[in-house]
XYZ file of C-alpha atoms in Angstrom:
450
model
C 9.419 -5.184 -22.414
C 12.903 -6.716 -22.984
C 15.804 -3.837 -23.080
C 18.980 -4.105 -24.205
C 21.876 -2.111 -22.261
C 21.749 0.764 -24.864
C 17.654 0.589 -24.901
C 17.651 0.735 -21.163
C 20.079 3.795 -20.853
C 17.877 5.455 -23.482
C 14.504 4.339 -22.078
C 15.525 5.736 -18.286
C 16.986 8.860 -19.657
C 13.851 9.372 -21.846
C 11.531 9.336 -19.068
C 12.891 12.371 -17.281
C 12.315 14.621 -20.707
C 9.217 16.025 -22.123
C 7.873 14.462 -25.076
C 10.270 11.531 -25.146
C 8.166 8.336 -24.904
C 4.681 8.215 -26.009
C 3.860 4.743 -26.399
C 0.402 3.493 -26.118
C 0.882 -0.439 -25.922
C 3.488 -2.792 -24.874
C 4.426 -5.724 -22.678
C 6.447 -6.442 -19.637
C 7.089 -9.145 -16.880
C 6.649 -9.538 -13.367
C 8.851 -12.075 -11.224
C 7.953 -12.808 -7.515
C 10.440 -14.723 -5.290
C 11.034 -15.477 -1.732
C 14.918 -15.410 -1.490
C 15.108 -17.084 1.773
C 17.151 -14.244 3.257
C 16.818 -15.187 7.059
C 20.259 -15.460 9.047
C 21.361 -19.112 8.406
C 21.397 -19.220 12.081
C 17.607 -18.725 12.465
C 16.630 -20.805 9.263
C 18.415 -22.379 6.636
C 15.263 -23.049 4.692
C 16.266 -26.517 3.763
C 18.700 -25.084 0.813
C 22.105 -25.989 -0.037
C 25.130 -23.819 -0.202
C 26.169 -20.595 1.156
C 23.463 -18.144 1.500
C 25.195 -15.207 0.534
C 26.543 -17.088 -2.637
C 22.976 -18.151 -3.524
C 21.498 -14.479 -3.099
C 24.583 -13.006 -5.247
C 23.422 -15.538 -7.886
C 19.942 -14.614 -7.620
C 20.935 -10.923 -7.916
C 22.716 -11.621 -11.449
C 20.081 -13.955 -12.746
C 17.473 -10.961 -12.259
C 19.657 -8.961 -14.633
C 20.722 -11.794 -17.014
C 17.112 -12.710 -17.607
C 16.041 -9.078 -18.329
C 12.954 -8.937 -16.187
C 11.009 -6.077 -15.948
C 10.156 -5.777 -12.451
C 11.127 -8.196 -9.593
C 9.507 -8.391 -6.035
C 11.370 -9.679 -3.129
C 10.354 -11.319 -0.063
C 12.418 -12.173 2.574
C 15.200 -10.190 1.696
C 16.835 -9.587 5.140
C 20.474 -10.234 5.793
C 21.856 -11.124 2.421
C 20.070 -8.084 0.876
C 23.947 -6.855 -0.129
C 24.889 -9.996 -1.851
C 21.475 -9.600 -4.233
C 22.429 -5.889 -4.905
C 25.929 -6.091 -5.261
C 25.725 -8.221 -8.652
C 22.332 -6.697 -9.688
C 22.053 -4.095 -12.503
C 18.547 -2.925 -12.620
C 18.761 0.460 -12.276
C 15.530 1.255 -9.814
C 15.799 -0.515 -6.578
C 14.148 0.257 -3.213
C 16.440 0.885 -0.616
C 16.573 -2.095 2.272
C 14.748 -1.520 5.496
C 17.322 -3.651 7.296
C 17.927 -7.130 7.943
C 16.001 -9.123 11.105
C 14.513 -7.889 13.229
C 14.355 -4.456 11.809
C 13.314 -4.751 8.335
C 10.374 -6.205 6.404
C 12.410 -7.776 3.673
C 10.565 -6.740 0.874
C 12.254 -5.212 -1.674
C 12.026 -4.449 -5.660
C 14.145 -4.303 -8.517
C 12.888 -2.802 -11.630
C 13.751 -1.734 -15.273
C 10.625 0.518 -14.959
C 10.965 3.564 -12.605
C 8.136 4.706 -9.844
C 6.623 8.052 -8.745
C 5.908 6.992 -5.138
C 6.903 4.113 -2.829
C 5.350 3.124 1.075
C 6.269 0.318 3.191
C 2.870 -0.466 5.245
C 3.137 -2.836 8.573
C 0.493 -5.459 9.103
C -2.031 -4.824 11.639
C -1.954 -8.139 12.693
C 0.679 -10.955 13.184
C 0.668 -14.222 14.873
C 3.384 -16.265 16.686
C 1.414 -19.455 17.016
C 3.579 -21.612 14.845
C 6.443 -19.315 13.361
C 8.031 -15.923 14.452
C 5.756 -13.548 12.371
C 6.008 -10.979 14.521
C 9.604 -10.767 15.063
C 9.864 -8.516 11.826
C 7.709 -5.661 10.611
C 6.448 -7.745 7.776
C 3.889 -6.400 5.786
C 3.356 -4.956 2.015
C 4.900 -1.981 -0.153
C 3.303 0.063 -2.836
C 4.675 1.891 -5.949
C 3.569 3.486 -8.849
C 5.266 2.081 -11.483
C 5.530 4.136 -14.844
C 5.229 1.925 -17.701
C 5.174 4.457 -20.252
C 5.309 8.374 -19.612
C 5.525 11.597 -21.506
C 3.520 14.891 -21.150
C 0.810 13.688 -23.342
C 0.540 10.027 -22.437
C 1.219 8.093 -19.565
C 0.813 4.821 -18.457
C 0.859 3.653 -14.670
C 0.517 0.297 -12.856
C 0.277 0.478 -8.936
C 2.352 -2.646 -7.471
C 1.963 -4.452 -4.303
C 4.703 -6.642 -2.783
C 3.633 -8.453 0.128
C 4.809 -11.560 2.834
C 1.923 -12.591 4.767
C 1.758 -14.267 8.367
C 2.693 -18.214 8.031
C 1.540 -21.094 9.666
C -1.690 -22.979 10.062
C -2.849 -22.662 13.584
C -6.093 -20.597 14.033
C -4.212 -17.567 14.966
C -2.225 -17.816 11.888
C -5.416 -17.899 9.732
C -6.808 -15.134 11.403
C -3.529 -12.719 10.863
C -3.229 -14.082 7.118
C -6.871 -13.028 6.456
C -6.641 -9.912 7.937
C -3.221 -9.197 6.008
C -5.043 -9.992 2.626
C -7.752 -7.864 3.626
C -5.522 -4.958 4.728
C -3.931 -4.999 1.307
C -7.476 -5.248 -0.432
C -8.505 -1.934 1.637
C -5.810 -0.045 0.668
C -6.041 -1.047 -2.979
C -9.703 0.342 -2.850
C -8.525 3.753 -1.372
C -4.982 4.381 -2.890
C -5.551 2.589 -6.105
C -8.914 4.221 -7.427
C -8.944 4.202 -11.026
C -5.734 2.496 -11.401
C -4.422 -0.735 -13.000
C -3.005 -3.025 -10.286
C -0.163 -6.183 -9.761
C -0.326 -7.546 -6.529
C 2.679 -10.284 -6.122
C 4.025 -11.978 -3.265
C 4.426 -14.627 -0.532
C 0.971 -15.302 0.595
C 1.233 -18.196 2.642
C -2.025 -19.062 1.294
C -3.527 -21.882 -0.711
C -7.081 -22.035 -1.973
C -7.303 -25.885 -1.001
C -6.341 -24.983 2.521
C -9.399 -24.777 5.086
C -9.593 -21.133 6.406
C -7.479 -19.719 3.963
C -10.151 -17.323 2.746
C -8.441 -14.195 2.478
C -7.270 -15.037 -1.171
C -10.992 -15.679 -2.282
C -12.240 -12.576 -0.842
C -9.443 -10.582 -2.888
C -10.949 -11.774 -5.990
C -14.382 -11.062 -5.037
C -13.430 -7.319 -3.635
C -15.001 -4.741 -5.626
C -13.656 -2.499 -7.891
C -16.178 0.394 -9.035
C -14.165 1.868 -12.033
C -13.397 -1.364 -13.525
C -12.662 -5.273 -13.751
C -11.954 -7.066 -10.648
C -8.710 -8.592 -9.220
C -7.622 -11.872 -11.127
C -5.046 -14.586 -10.127
C -3.227 -15.175 -13.185
C -2.531 -18.622 -12.525
C -6.114 -19.335 -11.786
C -7.158 -17.205 -15.011
C -4.605 -18.961 -17.786
C -4.212 -22.432 -16.252
C -7.497 -22.999 -15.097
C -10.123 -20.865 -17.040
C -10.692 -18.662 -14.364
C -12.183 -21.563 -12.331
C -10.556 -21.603 -8.734
C -9.355 -25.291 -8.968
C -10.763 -27.835 -6.347
C -7.789 -29.903 -5.663
C -4.575 -29.114 -7.254
C -1.652 -31.124 -6.051
C 1.245 -29.519 -3.992
C 4.571 -28.506 -5.553
C 7.821 -29.788 -5.145
C 10.746 -27.406 -5.776
C 11.434 -27.338 -8.421
C 7.925 -27.605 -9.468
C 6.961 -30.676 -11.685
C 4.540 -28.335 -13.677
C 2.848 -25.166 -13.417
C -0.551 -26.790 -12.427
C 0.579 -27.416 -8.860
C -0.497 -25.144 -6.380
C 2.330 -22.998 -4.264
C 1.873 -20.104 -1.970
C 3.471 -17.824 -4.192
C 0.905 -15.569 -5.964
C 0.070 -12.835 -8.520
C -2.984 -10.931 -8.864
C -4.035 -8.131 -11.178
C -6.824 -5.961 -12.784
C -6.956 -3.517 -15.652
C -8.452 -0.057 -15.480
C -10.395 2.371 -17.499
C -6.991 4.440 -18.282
C -5.248 0.898 -19.211
C -6.120 -2.474 -20.613
C -3.894 -5.228 -18.879
C -3.957 -8.907 -19.871
C -1.806 -11.331 -18.718
C -0.428 -13.810 -21.205
C 1.598 -16.279 -19.665
C 2.209 -17.471 -16.006
C 4.715 -20.101 -14.969
C 6.995 -21.367 -12.311
C 10.421 -19.893 -13.061
C 12.480 -22.347 -10.669
C 14.741 -24.007 -13.175
C 15.985 -20.617 -14.688
C 17.140 -20.130 -10.615
C 19.376 -22.991 -9.826
C 23.013 -23.081 -8.478
C 25.757 -24.220 -10.997
C 25.427 -27.865 -9.227
C 21.567 -27.895 -9.679
C 20.532 -27.578 -6.426
C 17.844 -24.652 -5.594
C 18.489 -21.213 -4.833
C 15.648 -20.399 -2.646
C 12.956 -22.689 -1.005
C 10.100 -21.028 -3.261
C 9.435 -21.559 -6.664
C 9.440 -18.122 -8.411
C 6.410 -17.016 -10.261
C 7.021 -15.243 -13.755
C 3.839 -13.378 -15.315
C 4.083 -11.844 -18.566
C 1.616 -8.905 -19.424
C 0.426 -7.006 -22.512
C -0.807 -3.603 -21.982
C -2.778 -0.666 -24.084
C -3.757 2.587 -23.161
C -7.821 3.236 -22.783
C -10.075 3.823 -25.673
C -12.215 6.397 -23.687
C -9.812 7.564 -20.877
C -6.055 8.307 -20.607
C -3.820 10.240 -18.451
C -0.795 12.758 -18.659
C 2.399 11.873 -16.515
C 2.116 12.902 -13.010
C 4.275 15.943 -12.150
C 5.184 17.457 -8.419
C 6.019 15.308 -5.529
C 4.996 11.833 -3.624
C 3.314 13.486 -0.863
C -0.385 13.746 0.403
C -2.992 11.291 -0.516
C -3.911 9.682 -3.838
C -6.957 10.870 -5.650
C -8.247 10.094 -8.978
C -11.469 11.245 -10.832
C -11.510 7.912 -12.990
C -14.208 6.001 -11.190
C -16.809 8.784 -11.660
C -15.677 9.615 -15.448
C -15.423 6.065 -16.317
C -19.320 6.021 -15.662
C -19.431 9.377 -17.856
C -21.187 9.516 -21.127
C -18.671 12.047 -23.323
C -17.439 14.183 -20.225
C -16.651 17.686 -21.314
C -15.448 20.325 -18.975
C -17.645 23.283 -18.896
C -16.082 25.345 -16.273
C -12.142 25.509 -14.802
C -11.588 26.601 -11.458
C -8.297 27.019 -9.355
C -7.518 28.386 -6.047
C -4.126 29.806 -5.438
C -2.052 32.564 -3.396
C 1.740 31.810 -3.742
C 1.348 28.087 -4.114
C -1.504 26.313 -5.946
C -4.024 25.508 -3.434
C -6.459 23.522 -5.538
C -7.363 22.538 -8.851
C -10.977 21.752 -10.140
C -13.565 21.807 -12.990
C -17.245 21.121 -13.338
C -18.441 18.995 -16.496
C -21.475 20.005 -18.659
C -23.593 17.392 -16.751
C -22.927 19.402 -13.425
C -20.360 16.882 -11.892
C -17.781 19.019 -9.980
C -14.260 17.696 -9.524
C -12.008 19.577 -6.750
C -8.618 18.519 -4.961
C -6.379 20.259 -2.681
C -6.956 22.908 0.155
C -9.527 26.144 0.489
C -6.585 28.586 0.596
C -5.736 31.275 -1.957
C -7.904 33.042 -4.084
C -10.397 31.654 -6.782
C -10.049 31.735 -10.338
C -12.327 30.124 -13.160
C -13.133 30.127 -16.799
C -16.341 29.027 -18.255
C -15.812 27.240 -21.791
C -17.987 27.832 -24.834
C -20.309 24.895 -26.134
C -17.715 24.115 -28.586
C -14.388 25.080 -26.439
C -12.063 22.446 -24.753
C -9.314 22.341 -22.348
C -6.571 20.956 -24.402
C -3.604 22.053 -22.766
C -2.034 22.627 -19.372
C 1.255 23.995 -17.676
C 2.434 22.955 -14.287
C 5.216 24.479 -12.349
C 7.003 23.121 -8.882
C 8.648 24.246 -6.315
C 9.931 23.273 -2.628
C 7.695 23.948 0.468
C 9.119 22.694 4.025
C 11.324 20.225 2.097
C 8.903 18.576 -0.163
C 7.852 19.133 -3.698
C 4.733 20.814 -4.243
C 2.735 22.490 -7.441
C 3.210 26.188 -7.393
C 1.516 27.307 -10.675
C -1.052 25.917 -13.270
C -2.323 26.991 -16.610
C -5.053 25.947 -18.451
C -5.224 26.721 -22.353
C -8.446 26.217 -24.220
C -9.136 25.009 -28.055
C -9.942 28.859 -28.476
C -6.825 30.160 -27.275
C -8.200 31.421 -24.163
C -6.167 30.961 -20.683
C -6.594 30.837 -17.148
C -3.552 30.854 -14.463
C -3.217 30.668 -10.682
C -0.081 30.441 -8.248
C 3.478 31.569 -8.891
C 5.567 30.452 -11.847
C 9.196 28.808 -11.092
C 11.780 27.638 -13.394
C 10.812 23.728 -12.941
C 7.960 23.620 -15.286
C 6.517 20.933 -17.944
C 3.538 21.509 -20.720
C 0.873 18.841 -21.001
C -1.132 18.735 -24.078
C -3.850 16.587 -24.837
C -3.800 13.829 -27.858
C -4.913 14.963 -30.800
C -8.839 14.912 -30.544
C -8.911 14.611 -26.725
C -9.781 16.934 -23.886
C -8.847 17.376 -20.470
C -11.569 16.096 -18.057
C -10.381 15.441 -14.878
C -7.276 14.898 -12.369
C -5.350 12.028 -10.668
C -2.900 13.053 -8.037
C -1.922 13.495 -4.571
C -3.092 16.284 -2.400
C -3.409 17.453 1.160
C -3.960 21.153 2.015
C -2.443 21.891 -1.208
C -1.694 20.362 -4.581
C 1.360 18.111 -4.084
C 1.156 15.784 -7.372
C -0.665 16.196 -10.268
C -1.736 14.492 -13.693
C -4.690 15.414 -16.225
C -7.264 12.890 -17.302
C -8.111 13.088 -21.059
C -11.306 11.826 -22.876
C -12.212 11.909 -26.661
C -13.739 15.294 -27.777
């Protein structure tokens, strides 16, 4: 998704408007790069030149090449120089330099609806000072296309795993990768995923089992994770003895510790189409390297699901993510039979029952219950949500469901901040995606063909 300056401005503002963008296919690219941002006094990384100048050069190149999403690791004490020259409109706030920050940041042309930093459960100082900073991973749900009727989201993870080859390092690193896999299993149910970063892992290194386990991790609602490098360059067969890369890498077949994994979902077909080490575009003016890691660039094509799609998300990024997609993906021709809401002054819960008896319910148990039974040829086709502030957080206060017969069901208190969601022609609302706690914080609707 390469955007000119004018198209970028239009794209960013359009995402904020109802009905502004309804793309059902497209492409985007992702770069992962360790920017060697440790203070020079601690580690010069073997990179010639001034670290501040190198950081500024990288920031400018991210924009110059129009890369959609850039995942940064070791972005510590020279972070301000990267952002000074970078023009991506969506950028994470730094968590600090050494020893306060994780060094993980993202710059993007695509907006996201949630962002979280998670610290590793285990670290090791057996061979390097990995416990010096709160290393870990980040999570964000990125909108690659969004309007009220048809939206497309990908969960992006950025990580920097424990370094070193001592037994303690291997134990910590494998646990790091498992922690990410466990987080994906809980927070990314039913969603497409891209996991990129400095894994400090090689398939050929004895004891580096975490990345193989990541490939084998289960996904009840769809495809398992793939390593784009293994898929495209080795035909999905983990190479037995690839050579280690120099810097710059002599070719793309050698192995580095920086990797990009991904998976599709029932909501989103996702396919890596190209992977390469992008070092030759990230050199100093005199030809020297800018960082001690080869950047990895992956291009993707995507299209909306044929049997399930979703609306854009509405509300605030609070609570725990939930998704009805895994269940719906295994349901033949789902249809809503009954719509059920709970509400008082705010929206406490949303739910529905399918014709096969499957029940979906999200939120708390407060408020009063209202429900609407649908006829055999009646479908839930439209919804309206209104949000407001509660204890400093945005939550959904009101919902209105409208059926194909023109009947409606309302719950909660309407506000001045509302949005209407209409199922695409020939589709119906059959489930939900969002975040909840004791109330409904953020909500999207899942569609299926009638």
